Short mmCIF file of N, CA and C in Angstrom, two decimals:
data_model
loop_
_atom_site.label_atom_id
_atom_site.label_comp_id
_atom_site.label_asym_id
_atom_site.label_seq_id
_atom_site.Cartn_x
_atom_site.Cartn_y
_atom_site.Cartn_z
N MET T 1 21.95 5.95 -5.04
CA MET T 1 23.05 4.91 -4.93
C MET T 1 21.75 4.14 -6.27
N GLU T 2 22.50 3.73 -7.21
CA GLU T 2 21.67 2.55 -8.24
C GLU T 2 21.47 1.98 -7.48
N VAL T 3 19.98 1.27 -7.60
CA VAL T 3 19.78 -0.13 -7.20
C VAL T 3 19.22 -1.22 -8.16
N GLY T 4 19.85 -2.34 -8.58
CA GLY T 4 20.23 -3.34 -9.05
C GLY T 4 20.96 -3.20 -10.37
N THR T 5 21.42 -3.78 -10.95
CA THR T 5 21.93 -3.87 -12.48
C THR T 5 22.15 -4.84 -12.94
N ASN T 6 21.39 -5.82 -12.73
CA ASN T 6 21.33 -7.00 -13.71
C ASN T 6 20.05 -7.04 -13.88
N ALA T 7 19.78 -7.78 -14.98
CA ALA T 7 18.85 -7.78 -15.89
C ALA T 7 17.33 -8.22 -15.04
N GLN T 8 17.45 -9.16 -14.29
CA GLN T 8 16.41 -9.70 -13.09
C GLN T 8 16.07 -8.42 -12.40
N ASN T 9 16.73 -7.32 -11.98
CA ASN T 9 16.21 -6.31 -11.00
C ASN T 9 15.57 -5.41 -12.39
N ASN T 10 15.94 -4.83 -12.98
CA ASN T 10 15.90 -4.22 -14.84
C ASN T 10 14.16 -4.46 -14.73
N ASN T 11 14.20 -6.06 -14.52
CA ASN T 11 12.61 -6.06 -14.99
C ASN T 11 11.83 -5.94 -14.32
N GLN T 12 11.76 -5.40 -12.80
CA GLN T 12 10.81 -5.66 -12.17
C GLN T 12 9.97 -4.18 -11.99
N PRO T 13 8.04 -5.25 -11.70
CA PRO T 13 7.74 -3.80 -11.64
C PRO T 13 7.38 -2.19 -11.31
N ASN T 14 7.19 -1.70 -11.50
CA ASN T 14 7.32 -0.36 -10.74
C ASN T 14 5.96 -0.46 -9.90
N ASN T 15 6.08 -0.81 -8.70
CA ASN T 15 5.14 -0.97 -7.82
C ASN T 15 4.68 0.39 -7.17
N TYR T 16 5.28 1.20 -7.68
CA TYR T 16 5.06 2.57 -7.11
C TYR T 16 4.47 3.66 -7.61
N ALA T 17 4.04 3.32 -8.81
CA ALA T 17 3.12 4.70 -9.37
C ALA T 17 2.27 5.21 -8.74
N ASN T 18 1.66 4.56 -8.26
CA ASN T 18 0.88 5.59 -7.48
C ASN T 18 0.33 5.77 -6.18
N LEU T 19 1.68 5.40 -5.81
CA LEU T 19 1.80 5.83 -4.25
C LEU T 19 2.54 7.24 -3.48
N SER T 20 2.27 7.96 -2.56
CA SER T 20 3.07 9.12 -2.36
C SER T 20 4.29 8.53 -2.20
N PRO T 21 5.07 9.60 -2.12
CA PRO T 21 6.75 8.95 -1.28
C PRO T 21 6.38 9.08 0.15
N ARG T 22 5.54 9.64 0.97
CA ARG T 22 5.60 9.23 2.24
C ARG T 22 4.62 7.34 2.01
N THR T 23 3.92 7.04 1.72
CA THR T 23 3.07 5.96 1.57
C THR T 23 4.63 5.14 0.92
N ILE T 24 5.42 4.94 0.23
CA ILE T 24 6.30 4.06 -0.29
C ILE T 24 7.51 4.15 1.48
N TRP T 25 7.76 5.51 1.87
CA TRP T 25 8.28 5.29 2.86
C TRP T 25 7.86 4.72 3.78
N GLY T 26 7.00 4.44 4.13
CA GLY T 26 6.06 3.63 5.10
C GLY T 26 6.19 2.46 5.07
N LYS T 27 6.24 1.94 3.67
CA LYS T 27 6.02 0.61 3.77
C LYS T 27 7.61 -0.13 2.95
N VAL T 28 8.75 0.91 2.86
CA VAL T 28 9.59 0.38 3.07
C VAL T 28 10.34 0.40 5.03
N ILE T 29 9.74 0.85 5.50
CA ILE T 29 9.65 1.09 6.75
C ILE T 29 8.98 -0.25 7.48
N VAL T 30 7.95 -0.63 7.17
CA VAL T 30 7.71 -1.83 7.75
C VAL T 30 8.19 -3.24 7.50
N TYR T 31 8.85 -2.89 5.61
CA TYR T 31 9.88 -4.10 4.87
C TYR T 31 11.08 -4.45 6.01
N LEU T 32 11.39 -3.53 6.33
CA LEU T 32 12.59 -3.49 7.17
C LEU T 32 12.16 -4.12 8.44
N ARG T 33 11.19 -3.72 9.27
CA ARG T 33 10.93 -4.63 10.17
C ARG T 33 10.40 -5.84 10.02
N GLU T 34 10.16 -6.13 9.08
CA GLU T 34 9.45 -7.90 8.79
C GLU T 34 10.88 -8.32 8.49
N HIS T 35 11.57 -7.92 8.18
CA HIS T 35 12.78 -8.47 7.63
C HIS T 35 14.07 -8.35 8.39
N ARG T 36 13.96 -8.33 10.51
CA ARG T 36 14.43 -7.83 10.98
C ARG T 36 15.69 -7.23 10.89
N ALA T 37 15.63 -5.96 10.58
CA ALA T 37 16.40 -4.85 9.85
C ALA T 37 16.32 -3.94 11.10
N VAL T 38 15.96 -4.26 12.80
CA VAL T 38 15.35 -3.43 13.98
C VAL T 38 16.13 -2.14 13.76
N ALA T 39 17.17 -2.09 13.78
CA ALA T 39 17.38 -0.73 14.18
C ALA T 39 17.50 0.63 12.80
N LEU T 40 17.72 -0.48 11.99
CA LEU T 40 17.50 0.19 10.89
C LEU T 40 15.67 0.45 10.60
N HIS T 41 15.37 -0.19 11.19
CA HIS T 41 13.77 0.01 11.02
C HIS T 41 13.62 1.59 11.94
N ILE T 42 14.06 1.30 12.72
CA ILE T 42 13.47 2.72 14.68
C ILE T 42 14.82 4.04 13.58
N ALA T 43 15.44 3.90 13.16
CA ALA T 43 16.14 5.07 12.64
C ALA T 43 15.03 5.27 11.87
N CYS T 44 15.01 4.55 10.50
CA CYS T 44 14.39 5.65 9.72
C CYS T 44 12.76 5.68 9.81
N GLY T 45 12.09 5.28 11.11
CA GLY T 45 10.82 5.92 11.78
C GLY T 45 10.83 7.29 11.59
N ASP T 46 12.29 7.85 12.12
CA ASP T 46 12.63 9.47 12.49
C ASP T 46 12.44 10.14 11.16
N ILE T 47 12.58 9.80 10.07
CA ILE T 47 12.47 10.43 9.05
C ILE T 47 11.31 10.69 8.29
N THR T 48 10.69 12.02 7.95
CA THR T 48 9.46 12.00 7.23
C THR T 48 9.93 12.97 5.77
N ASP T 49 10.92 13.37 5.83
CA ASP T 49 11.19 14.42 4.89
C ASP T 49 11.44 13.25 3.69
N VAL T 50 10.48 13.00 2.74
CA VAL T 50 10.83 12.09 1.59
C VAL T 50 10.94 12.65 0.02
N SER T 51 11.06 12.43 -1.16
CA SER T 51 10.50 13.08 -2.55
C SER T 51 11.00 12.19 -3.27
N PHE T 52 10.31 11.87 -4.14
CA PHE T 52 10.23 11.01 -5.35
C PHE T 52 9.57 11.98 -7.00
N GLU T 53 11.47 11.93 -7.15
CA GLU T 53 11.59 12.76 -8.35
C GLU T 53 12.10 11.73 -9.44
N ASN T 54 11.40 12.55 -10.80
CA ASN T 54 12.80 11.33 -11.91
C ASN T 54 13.42 10.32 -11.89
N ASP T 55 12.66 9.35 -10.66
CA ASP T 55 12.26 7.75 -10.61
C ASP T 55 14.05 7.16 -9.86
N VAL T 56 13.83 8.57 -8.91
CA VAL T 56 15.07 8.51 -7.81
C VAL T 56 14.26 9.01 -6.67
N PHE T 57 14.64 7.86 -6.01
CA PHE T 57 13.78 8.47 -4.37
C PHE T 57 14.54 9.27 -3.12
N TYR T 58 14.70 10.24 -2.63
CA TYR T 58 14.87 11.18 -1.98
C TYR T 58 14.80 10.75 -0.55
N ILE T 59 15.73 10.39 0.35
CA ILE T 59 15.65 10.18 1.73
C ILE T 59 16.28 11.79 2.52
N ASN T 60 15.79 12.57 3.25
CA ASN T 60 16.26 13.78 3.40
C ASN T 60 16.50 13.75 4.91
N THR T 61 17.78 14.27 5.52
CA THR T 61 17.70 14.48 6.86
C THR T 61 18.65 15.34 7.18
N THR T 62 18.43 16.29 8.24
CA THR T 62 19.43 17.32 8.97
C THR T 62 20.20 16.50 9.93
N GLU T 63 19.82 15.14 10.48
CA GLU T 63 20.72 14.98 11.61
C GLU T 63 21.90 13.97 10.83
N GLU T 64 22.98 14.75 11.59
CA GLU T 64 24.06 13.67 10.86
C GLU T 64 24.54 12.16 10.95
N PHE T 65 23.80 12.08 12.03
CA PHE T 65 23.82 10.72 12.98
C PHE T 65 22.97 9.39 11.83
N LEU T 66 21.90 9.87 11.83
CA LEU T 66 20.91 9.80 10.76
C LEU T 66 21.51 9.13 9.23
N TYR T 67 22.27 10.55 8.59
CA TYR T 67 22.91 9.92 7.68
C TYR T 67 23.57 9.31 7.75
N GLU T 68 24.53 9.68 8.52
CA GLU T 68 25.79 8.26 8.60
C GLU T 68 25.07 7.01 8.36
N LEU T 69 24.41 6.63 9.52
CA LEU T 69 23.59 5.24 9.87
C LEU T 69 23.31 4.89 8.41
N LEU T 70 22.68 5.50 7.79
CA LEU T 70 21.67 4.74 6.49
C LEU T 70 23.11 5.20 5.72
N LYS T 71 24.03 5.84 4.98
CA LYS T 71 25.32 5.93 4.78
C LYS T 71 26.09 4.12 4.65
N SER T 72 25.53 3.48 5.67
CA SER T 72 26.48 2.50 5.56
C SER T 72 26.72 1.51 4.83
N GLU T 73 27.83 0.75 4.71
CA GLU T 73 27.74 -0.48 3.89
C GLU T 73 26.39 -1.50 4.33
N ASP T 74 26.01 -1.69 5.33
CA ASP T 74 25.29 -2.98 5.66
C ASP T 74 23.59 -2.26 5.16
N ASN T 75 23.87 -0.87 5.74
CA ASN T 75 22.31 -0.53 5.47
C ASN T 75 22.05 -0.24 4.58
N GLN T 76 22.85 -0.31 3.91
CA GLN T 76 22.51 0.34 2.21
C GLN T 76 21.95 -0.68 1.95
N LYS T 77 23.07 -1.90 1.90
CA LYS T 77 21.82 -3.02 1.06
C LYS T 77 20.65 -3.65 1.64
N ASP T 78 20.28 -3.16 2.98
CA ASP T 78 18.66 -3.66 3.54
C ASP T 78 18.41 -2.13 2.47
N LEU T 79 18.59 -1.18 2.63
CA LEU T 79 17.59 -0.59 1.88
C LEU T 79 17.24 -0.85 0.54
N LYS T 80 18.63 -1.35 -0.48
CA LYS T 80 18.60 -1.88 -1.28
C LYS T 80 17.35 -2.60 -1.57
N GLN T 81 17.49 -3.83 -0.67
CA GLN T 81 16.56 -4.61 -0.80
C GLN T 81 15.13 -4.47 -0.65
N ALA T 82 15.10 -3.27 0.53
CA ALA T 82 13.82 -2.67 0.69
C ALA T 82 13.21 -2.29 -0.79
N PHE T 83 14.04 -1.39 -1.37
CA PHE T 83 13.31 -0.24 -2.35
C PHE T 83 13.40 -1.46 -3.56
N LEU T 84 13.91 -2.69 -3.78
CA LEU T 84 13.61 -3.75 -4.78
C LEU T 84 12.51 -4.14 -4.89
N ASN T 85 12.17 -4.30 -3.36
CA ASN T 85 10.94 -4.68 -3.34
C ASN T 85 9.66 -4.14 -3.81
N PHE T 86 9.87 -2.82 -3.93
CA PHE T 86 8.49 -2.32 -4.97
C PHE T 86 9.04 -1.33 -6.08
N GLY T 87 10.11 -2.27 -6.23
CA GLY T 87 10.30 -2.12 -7.82
C GLY T 87 11.45 -0.68 -7.96
N ILE T 88 11.91 0.09 -7.48
CA ILE T 88 12.70 1.31 -7.26
C ILE T 88 13.99 1.17 -7.49
N GLN T 89 14.15 1.08 -8.66
CA GLN T 89 15.92 1.02 -8.85
C GLN T 89 16.70 2.14 -8.27
N LYS T 90 15.99 3.51 -7.59
CA LYS T 90 17.44 4.28 -7.61
C LYS T 90 17.07 5.31 -6.17
N PHE T 91 17.94 5.52 -5.13
CA PHE T 91 17.45 6.21 -4.22
C PHE T 91 18.83 6.65 -3.70
N GLU T 92 18.41 7.95 -3.19
CA GLU T 92 19.91 8.86 -2.26
C GLU T 92 19.56 9.29 -1.46
N ILE T 93 20.58 9.20 -0.08
CA ILE T 93 20.40 10.05 0.91
C ILE T 93 20.51 11.40 0.63
N VAL T 94 20.14 12.22 1.30
CA VAL T 94 20.96 13.65 1.49
C VAL T 94 20.75 14.19 2.66
N LYS T 95 22.07 14.97 2.65
CA LYS T 95 21.78 15.70 3.93
C LYS T 95 21.55 17.05 3.83
N LYS T 96 20.76 17.72 4.55
CA LYS T 96 20.13 18.95 4.38
C LYS T 96 20.90 19.53 6.07
N GLU T 97 21.15 21.19 5.41
CA GLU T 97 21.33 21.80 6.76
C GLU T 97 19.73 22.21 7.22
N LYS T 98 20.19 22.10 9.51
CA LYS T 98 19.30 22.93 9.48
C LYS T 98 18.88 24.05 9.51
N THR T 99 18.03 24.22 9.30
CA THR T 99 17.21 25.62 9.26
C THR T 99 16.51 26.29 10.29
N LEU T 100 16.30 26.89 11.28
CA LEU T 100 15.14 27.91 12.06
C LEU T 100 14.14 28.57 11.68
N PRO T 101 13.33 27.90 12.24
CA PRO T 101 11.56 28.53 11.83
C PRO T 101 12.00 30.42 11.86
N LYS T 102 10.72 30.87 11.20
CA LYS T 102 11.08 32.09 10.66
C LYS T 102 11.10 33.03 11.75
N ALA T 103 9.93 32.41 12.71
CA ALA T 103 9.66 33.75 14.00
C ALA T 103 11.31 33.46 14.76
N GLN T 104 11.92 32.42 15.15
CA GLN T 104 13.31 31.93 15.77
C GLN T 104 14.42 32.71 14.46
N GLU T 105 14.10 32.68 13.80
CA GLU T 105 15.57 33.34 12.79
C GLU T 105 15.01 34.97 13.14
N ASP T 106 13.77 35.55 12.63
CA ASP T 106 13.44 36.85 13.83
C ASP T 106 13.95 37.50 14.98
N ILE T 107 13.76 36.56 15.99
CA ILE T 107 14.43 36.42 16.97
C ILE T 107 15.87 36.58 17.50
N LYS T 108 16.52 35.75 16.63
CA LYS T 108 17.91 35.71 16.89
C LYS T 108 18.53 37.06 16.33
N LYS T 109 18.25 37.81 14.79
CA LYS T 109 18.04 39.03 14.06
C LYS T 109 17.98 40.11 15.48
N LEU T 110 16.67 39.99 15.80
CA LEU T 110 16.50 41.11 16.76
C LEU T 110 18.07 41.14 18.51
N LYS T 111 18.19 39.68 18.91
CA LYS T 111 19.12 39.97 20.01
C LYS T 111 20.17 40.09 19.61
N GLU T 112 20.52 39.86 18.40
CA GLU T 112 22.48 40.48 18.10
C GLU T 112 21.99 41.99 17.52
N PHE T 113 20.79 42.52 17.72
CA PHE T 113 20.88 44.66 17.24
C PHE T 113 20.41 44.64 18.53
N PHE T 114 19.89 44.35 19.59
CA PHE T 114 19.30 45.31 20.85
C PHE T 114 20.11 44.29 21.84
N GLY T 115 21.12 43.20 21.74
CA GLY T 115 21.73 42.77 23.20
C GLY T 115 20.40 42.51 24.17
N ASN T 116 21.26 42.94 25.20
CA ASN T 116 20.40 42.17 26.60
C ASN T 116 19.67 43.46 26.50
N LEU T 117 19.07 44.03 25.99
CA LEU T 117 18.05 45.60 26.08
C LEU T 117 16.25 44.47 25.60
N LEU T 118 16.69 43.36 24.92
CA LEU T 118 15.57 42.80 24.73
C LEU T 118 15.48 41.23 25.56
N SER T 119 13.87 41.43 25.48
CA SER T 119 13.52 40.29 26.36
C SER T 119 12.65 39.40 26.03
N VAL T 120 12.55 38.27 25.71
CA VAL T 120 11.89 37.63 25.18
C VAL T 120 10.69 36.45 26.07
N GLU T 121 9.92 36.18 25.98
CA GLU T 121 8.71 35.64 26.77
C GLU T 121 8.22 34.63 26.09
#
């Protein structure tokens, strides 16, 4: 989502230049709490997979309910304002597919192959 299209927002400084994406995200979460977006603040606290590439801040989640919550119109407005506070003009919310850890994938394949003969403790 592109944040801010008027001249005032486009002239804001890039307050994120020397910060890691996780630090920026932490500051956004604090901003949400301070501005009484409590439900959004709590939901965002569960998100740790964030990145910043080509002037776009990416918020990644595998949880459908978090994705839908962040995409709602009211929450988009709150997030937009929070990011503008740090001079970030664009952000995207990305729904990623859940992946199993390598060991769990291997166990699943072995169970498919050996069926009831395999016992994992």
